[in-house]
Amino acid sequence: MNTRITTLLNIRYPIILPGMSWISTPELVAAVSNAGGLGILALGSLSVEETRQAIQRVRELTDKPFGVNCALLMPGATDNAKVAVELKVPVINFSLGKGDWLIERCHAYGGKVIATVTTAKHALAAEAQGVDALLVTGHEAAAHGGAVSTLVLIPALADQIKIPLIGCGGFADHRGLLAALALGADAIAMGSRFATCQESPLHAATKQAVLERDQHDTIYSPHFDGLPARYMQTSTAERLTKSPMPFVMTAWQACRAALQLNISLWKIFAGLIMEPKQIRLLACFGAAVPRLKAATQQGNLNQGMQFIGQSQGLIHDMPTVSALIERTVSDARAGWEAIGRLNL
């Protein structure tokens, strides 16, 4: 199955595992790459040394291409990205920031760069910076999807963008793959679907919760981790996404996050006055981490919050990564043949 993405990234199938903190671990990344897709390692929750170890671990588990994800707005992301460049990771995926320096350094050793975007403005800017492909995240996606649905966003960008596109948001099976290709994408990313595979470290109780819910059972809100994001609908999620964090709580959580990340408290106090939006984001990030870890690592949805896409309504089993990819590809081929037999 050849597309511009499979050629660009030297992979067998146009299927991508996006970087998801505490889920896109070396084991899951390697499983996807070994099965013919591209696994992207999440660096957001890792220290510099943990990043180095995780990249080395991926290389122990696979000799196939893989990538890393860096959300440049987050604390420590730049240092992690520099480690990825130093270790010459084949594919670097960045989001939430300007990555011109990263593009230059990655291209210097022959690597490829994918920018994650949610709008045409950001897509055009990333293309102008020189990225090799775009991961286009629609409204259906888990975590930080955009305001426009994938069904509209992909063809809208395909009309304006010359580089390959990866559709993300709402994809979980062969029908999504066929639809994305028809809309103008060159590959799909399946976050929620891979998160429920056997190799995924997502807690078994949370995986089961995904199977028990459908496409209606999500919440999209900007009030939890500081950015608009989609979560599994639970009573806890409903409570924590109802309104923005109060100022006093913002200051407290920002200080906690600063201590964890070795950021000077004086910078936090100054930031509350000079850069309140960035400090609020840091505070929300600090408050979000234990809640997200409770769901992903402990299966505790009474205390935790789980990023999940509307595609959870299409997830009904927990296959191996290899079985999922082979099924998606074989069913897509059969679907394409069926379309070819239609008398249009």
Short mmCIF file of N, CA and C in Angstrom, two decimals, residues 166-264:
data_model
loop_
_atom_site.label_atom_id
_atom_site.label_comp_id
_atom_site.label_asym_id
_atom_site.label_seq_id
_atom_site.Cartn_x
_atom_site.Cartn_y
_atom_site.Cartn_z
N ILE A 166 -1.26 13.70 7.03
CA ILE A 166 -1.67 12.56 7.85
C ILE A 166 -2.92 12.98 8.59
N GLY A 167 -4.02 12.29 8.36
CA GLY A 167 -5.27 12.61 9.03
C GLY A 167 -5.30 12.03 10.43
N CYS A 168 -5.75 12.83 11.40
CA CYS A 168 -5.83 12.37 12.79
C CYS A 168 -7.14 12.86 13.39
N GLY A 169 -7.88 11.94 13.99
CA GLY A 169 -9.15 12.31 14.60
C GLY A 169 -10.31 11.55 13.98
N GLY A 170 -10.80 10.52 14.66
CA GLY A 170 -11.93 9.75 14.16
C GLY A 170 -11.57 8.48 13.41
N PHE A 171 -10.29 8.12 13.36
CA PHE A 171 -9.85 6.96 12.58
C PHE A 171 -9.58 5.75 13.50
N ALA A 172 -10.21 4.63 13.17
CA ALA A 172 -10.04 3.45 14.01
C ALA A 172 -10.11 2.15 13.22
N ASP A 173 -10.40 2.22 11.92
CA ASP A 173 -10.50 0.98 11.15
C ASP A 173 -10.28 1.26 9.66
N HIS A 174 -10.56 0.24 8.82
CA HIS A 174 -10.29 0.35 7.39
C HIS A 174 -11.16 1.41 6.71
N ARG A 175 -12.35 1.63 7.23
CA ARG A 175 -13.23 2.63 6.62
C ARG A 175 -12.64 4.02 6.77
N GLY A 176 -12.04 4.27 7.92
CA GLY A 176 -11.38 5.55 8.13
C GLY A 176 -10.19 5.73 7.21
N LEU A 177 -9.43 4.65 7.01
CA LEU A 177 -8.27 4.72 6.11
C LEU A 177 -8.72 5.05 4.69
N LEU A 178 -9.72 4.34 4.20
CA LEU A 178 -10.22 4.61 2.86
C LEU A 178 -10.77 6.03 2.74
N ALA A 179 -11.50 6.48 3.77
CA ALA A 179 -12.09 7.82 3.74
C ALA A 179 -11.00 8.88 3.71
N ALA A 180 -9.96 8.69 4.53
CA ALA A 180 -8.88 9.68 4.59
C ALA A 180 -8.17 9.80 3.25
N LEU A 181 -7.90 8.67 2.62
CA LEU A 181 -7.24 8.69 1.31
C LEU A 181 -8.12 9.38 0.28
N ALA A 182 -9.43 9.13 0.35
CA ALA A 182 -10.35 9.78 -0.59
C ALA A 182 -10.43 11.29 -0.36
N LEU A 183 -10.27 11.71 0.89
CA LEU A 183 -10.35 13.14 1.22
C LEU A 183 -9.09 13.91 0.84
N GLY A 184 -8.02 13.19 0.57
CA GLY A 184 -6.78 13.86 0.18
C GLY A 184 -5.62 13.65 1.11
N ALA A 185 -5.80 12.85 2.17
CA ALA A 185 -4.70 12.53 3.07
C ALA A 185 -3.85 11.41 2.48
N ASP A 186 -2.66 11.25 3.03
CA ASP A 186 -1.73 10.21 2.58
C ASP A 186 -1.51 9.13 3.63
N ALA A 187 -2.13 9.30 4.80
CA ALA A 187 -2.01 8.32 5.89
C ALA A 187 -3.00 8.71 6.97
N ILE A 188 -3.16 7.82 7.93
CA ILE A 188 -3.98 8.13 9.11
C ILE A 188 -3.17 7.87 10.37
N ALA A 189 -3.51 8.60 11.43
CA ALA A 189 -2.99 8.34 12.77
C ALA A 189 -4.14 7.84 13.62
N MET A 190 -3.91 6.77 14.37
CA MET A 190 -4.95 6.18 15.21
C MET A 190 -4.46 6.14 16.66
N GLY A 191 -4.85 7.15 17.43
CA GLY A 191 -4.41 7.21 18.82
C GLY A 191 -5.23 6.34 19.74
N SER A 192 -6.52 6.60 19.83
CA SER A 192 -7.39 5.84 20.73
C SER A 192 -7.40 4.36 20.38
N ARG A 193 -7.37 4.04 19.08
CA ARG A 193 -7.40 2.64 18.65
C ARG A 193 -6.14 1.90 19.10
N PHE A 194 -4.96 2.47 18.90
CA PHE A 194 -3.73 1.82 19.33
C PHE A 194 -3.63 1.79 20.86
N ALA A 195 -4.22 2.77 21.52
CA ALA A 195 -4.16 2.81 22.98
C ALA A 195 -4.86 1.61 23.62
N THR A 196 -5.78 0.99 22.88
CA THR A 196 -6.52 -0.15 23.42
C THR A 196 -6.00 -1.49 22.89
N CYS A 197 -4.84 -1.48 22.24
CA CYS A 197 -4.23 -2.73 21.79
C CYS A 197 -3.54 -3.43 22.96
N GLN A 198 -3.21 -4.68 22.77
CA GLN A 198 -2.61 -5.47 23.86
C GLN A 198 -1.26 -4.94 24.30
N GLU A 199 -0.47 -4.40 23.38
CA GLU A 199 0.86 -3.90 23.73
C GLU A 199 0.82 -2.53 24.40
N SER A 200 -0.33 -1.89 24.39
CA SER A 200 -0.44 -0.57 25.00
C SER A 200 -0.35 -0.66 26.51
N PRO A 201 0.38 0.27 27.16
CA PRO A 201 0.47 0.27 28.62
C PRO A 201 -0.73 0.88 29.31
N LEU A 202 -1.71 1.36 28.55
CA LEU A 202 -2.93 1.90 29.16
C LEU A 202 -3.53 0.85 30.08
N HIS A 203 -3.92 1.26 31.27
CA HIS A 203 -4.43 0.32 32.27
C HIS A 203 -5.63 -0.46 31.75
N ALA A 204 -5.69 -1.74 32.13
CA ALA A 204 -6.75 -2.62 31.63
C ALA A 204 -8.14 -2.08 31.96
N ALA A 205 -8.29 -1.49 33.13
CA ALA A 205 -9.61 -0.95 33.51
C ALA A 205 -10.02 0.21 32.62
N THR A 206 -9.07 1.02 32.22
CA THR A 206 -9.37 2.14 31.32
C THR A 206 -9.65 1.64 29.91
N LYS A 207 -8.91 0.62 29.47
CA LYS A 207 -9.22 0.02 28.17
C LYS A 207 -10.65 -0.51 28.16
N GLN A 208 -11.03 -1.18 29.22
CA GLN A 208 -12.38 -1.73 29.30
C GLN A 208 -13.42 -0.63 29.29
N ALA A 209 -13.11 0.49 29.94
CA ALA A 209 -14.03 1.63 29.95
C ALA A 209 -14.25 2.18 28.54
N VAL A 210 -13.20 2.16 27.72
CA VAL A 210 -13.33 2.60 26.32
C VAL A 210 -14.31 1.69 25.59
N LEU A 211 -14.16 0.37 25.77
CA LEU A 211 -15.04 -0.58 25.09
C LEU A 211 -16.49 -0.42 25.52
N GLU A 212 -16.72 0.03 26.73
CA GLU A 212 -18.08 0.15 27.26
C GLU A 212 -18.77 1.45 26.86
N ARG A 213 -18.00 2.41 26.30
CA ARG A 213 -18.57 3.70 25.92
C ARG A 213 -18.69 3.81 24.41
N ASP A 214 -19.46 4.79 23.95
CA ASP A 214 -19.59 5.00 22.51
C ASP A 214 -19.14 6.40 22.12
N GLN A 215 -19.41 6.77 20.88
CA GLN A 215 -18.91 8.03 20.33
C GLN A 215 -19.48 9.27 21.00
N HIS A 216 -20.58 9.12 21.74
CA HIS A 216 -21.19 10.26 22.42
C HIS A 216 -20.53 10.57 23.76
N ASP A 217 -19.79 9.62 24.29
CA ASP A 217 -19.31 9.71 25.67
C ASP A 217 -17.95 10.37 25.79
N THR A 218 -17.84 11.58 25.25
CA THR A 218 -16.62 12.38 25.40
C THR A 218 -17.01 13.81 25.76
N ILE A 219 -16.03 14.55 26.28
CA ILE A 219 -16.21 15.96 26.61
C ILE A 219 -15.09 16.75 25.95
N TYR A 220 -15.43 17.85 25.29
CA TYR A 220 -14.43 18.73 24.67
C TYR A 220 -14.45 20.04 25.44
N SER A 221 -13.31 20.39 26.06
CA SER A 221 -13.28 21.57 26.92
C SER A 221 -11.87 22.15 27.00
N PRO A 222 -11.76 23.49 27.21
CA PRO A 222 -10.46 24.12 27.41
C PRO A 222 -10.10 24.28 28.88
N HIS A 223 -10.91 23.74 29.78
CA HIS A 223 -10.80 24.10 31.20
C HIS A 223 -10.02 23.13 32.07
N PHE A 224 -9.35 22.15 31.47
CA PHE A 224 -8.63 21.22 32.33
C PHE A 224 -7.12 21.38 32.23
N ASP A 225 -6.54 21.09 31.07
CA ASP A 225 -5.07 21.18 30.97
C ASP A 225 -4.59 22.46 30.31
N GLY A 226 -5.49 23.42 30.13
CA GLY A 226 -5.10 24.73 29.63
C GLY A 226 -5.34 24.94 28.15
N LEU A 227 -5.61 23.85 27.41
CA LEU A 227 -5.87 23.92 25.98
C LEU A 227 -7.16 23.17 25.68
N PRO A 228 -7.90 23.53 24.63
CA PRO A 228 -9.09 22.76 24.27
C PRO A 228 -8.71 21.30 24.00
N ALA A 229 -9.39 20.39 24.65
CA ALA A 229 -9.03 18.97 24.53
C ALA A 229 -10.26 18.10 24.75
N ARG A 230 -10.16 16.85 24.28
CA ARG A 230 -11.27 15.91 24.38
C ARG A 230 -10.92 14.80 25.38
N TYR A 231 -11.87 14.51 26.27
CA TYR A 231 -11.67 13.55 27.34
C TYR A 231 -12.82 12.53 27.38
N MET A 232 -12.55 11.39 28.00
CA MET A 232 -13.62 10.44 28.27
C MET A 232 -14.63 11.07 29.23
N GLN A 233 -15.91 10.89 28.93
CA GLN A 233 -16.95 11.47 29.78
C GLN A 233 -17.14 10.63 31.04
N THR A 234 -16.84 11.22 32.17
CA THR A 234 -17.07 10.63 33.48
C THR A 234 -17.58 11.73 34.39
N SER A 235 -18.03 11.38 35.57
CA SER A 235 -18.47 12.42 36.52
C SER A 235 -17.31 13.32 36.91
N THR A 236 -16.12 12.73 37.02
CA THR A 236 -14.94 13.53 37.34
C THR A 236 -14.62 14.51 36.23
N ALA A 237 -14.66 14.05 34.99
CA ALA A 237 -14.39 14.92 33.85
C ALA A 237 -15.41 16.04 33.76
N GLU A 238 -16.66 15.74 34.01
CA GLU A 238 -17.70 16.76 33.95
C GLU A 238 -17.43 17.85 35.00
N ARG A 239 -16.98 17.43 36.17
CA ARG A 239 -16.71 18.40 37.25
C ARG A 239 -15.48 19.25 36.94
N LEU A 240 -14.41 18.62 36.45
CA LEU A 240 -13.15 19.33 36.27
C LEU A 240 -13.11 20.18 35.00
N THR A 241 -14.04 19.97 34.08
CA THR A 241 -14.05 20.77 32.85
C THR A 241 -15.16 21.82 32.83
N LYS A 242 -15.85 21.96 33.97
CA LYS A 242 -17.01 22.85 34.00
C LYS A 242 -16.61 24.32 33.89
N SER A 243 -15.50 24.72 34.53
CA SER A 243 -15.10 26.13 34.54
C SER A 243 -13.59 26.24 34.67
N PRO A 244 -13.03 27.42 34.32
CA PRO A 244 -11.58 27.60 34.43
C PRO A 244 -11.11 27.51 35.88
N MET A 245 -9.83 27.23 36.07
CA MET A 245 -9.24 27.15 37.38
C MET A 245 -9.22 28.55 38.03
N PRO A 246 -9.68 28.69 39.30
CA PRO A 246 -9.64 29.99 39.98
C PRO A 246 -8.20 30.49 40.13
N PHE A 247 -8.03 31.81 40.31
CA PHE A 247 -6.70 32.41 40.36
C PHE A 247 -5.85 31.83 41.48
N VAL A 248 -6.41 31.70 42.67
CA VAL A 248 -5.62 31.19 43.80
C VAL A 248 -5.14 29.77 43.50
N MET A 249 -6.01 28.94 42.95
CA MET A 249 -5.62 27.58 42.60
C MET A 249 -4.58 27.60 41.48
N THR A 250 -4.72 28.55 40.53
CA THR A 250 -3.75 28.68 39.45
C THR A 250 -2.35 28.94 40.01
N ALA A 251 -2.27 29.90 40.94
CA ALA A 251 -0.98 30.23 41.53
C ALA A 251 -0.38 29.04 42.27
N TRP A 252 -1.22 28.33 43.03
CA TRP A 252 -0.75 27.17 43.79
C TRP A 252 -0.25 26.06 42.87
N GLN A 253 -1.02 25.74 41.86
CA GLN A 253 -0.64 24.67 40.94
C GLN A 253 0.59 25.06 40.12
N ALA A 254 0.73 26.33 39.77
CA ALA A 254 1.90 26.79 39.04
C ALA A 254 3.16 26.62 39.88
N CYS A 255 3.05 26.93 41.15
CA CYS A 255 4.20 26.74 42.06
C CYS A 255 4.56 25.27 42.19
N ARG A 256 3.56 24.41 42.30
CA ARG A 256 3.82 22.97 42.39
C ARG A 256 4.52 22.47 41.13
N ALA A 257 4.01 22.90 39.98
CA ALA A 257 4.61 22.48 38.71
C ALA A 257 6.03 23.01 38.59
N ALA A 258 6.26 24.24 39.04
CA ALA A 258 7.59 24.84 38.96
C ALA A 258 8.60 24.05 39.78
N LEU A 259 8.20 23.64 40.98
CA LEU A 259 9.09 22.85 41.83
C LEU A 259 9.42 21.51 41.17
N GLN A 260 8.43 20.88 40.56
CA GLN A 260 8.65 19.59 39.89
C GLN A 260 9.58 19.74 38.69
N LEU A 261 9.53 20.91 38.03
CA LEU A 261 10.29 21.11 36.80
C LEU A 261 11.53 21.97 37.01
N ASN A 262 11.87 22.25 38.29
CA ASN A 262 13.05 23.06 38.62
C ASN A 262 13.01 24.45 38.01
N ILE A 263 11.83 25.05 38.01
CA ILE A 263 11.65 26.42 37.54
C ILE A 263 11.62 27.34 38.75
N SER A 264 12.32 28.48 38.68
CA SER A 264 12.38 29.42 39.79
C SER A 264 10.99 29.92 40.16
#
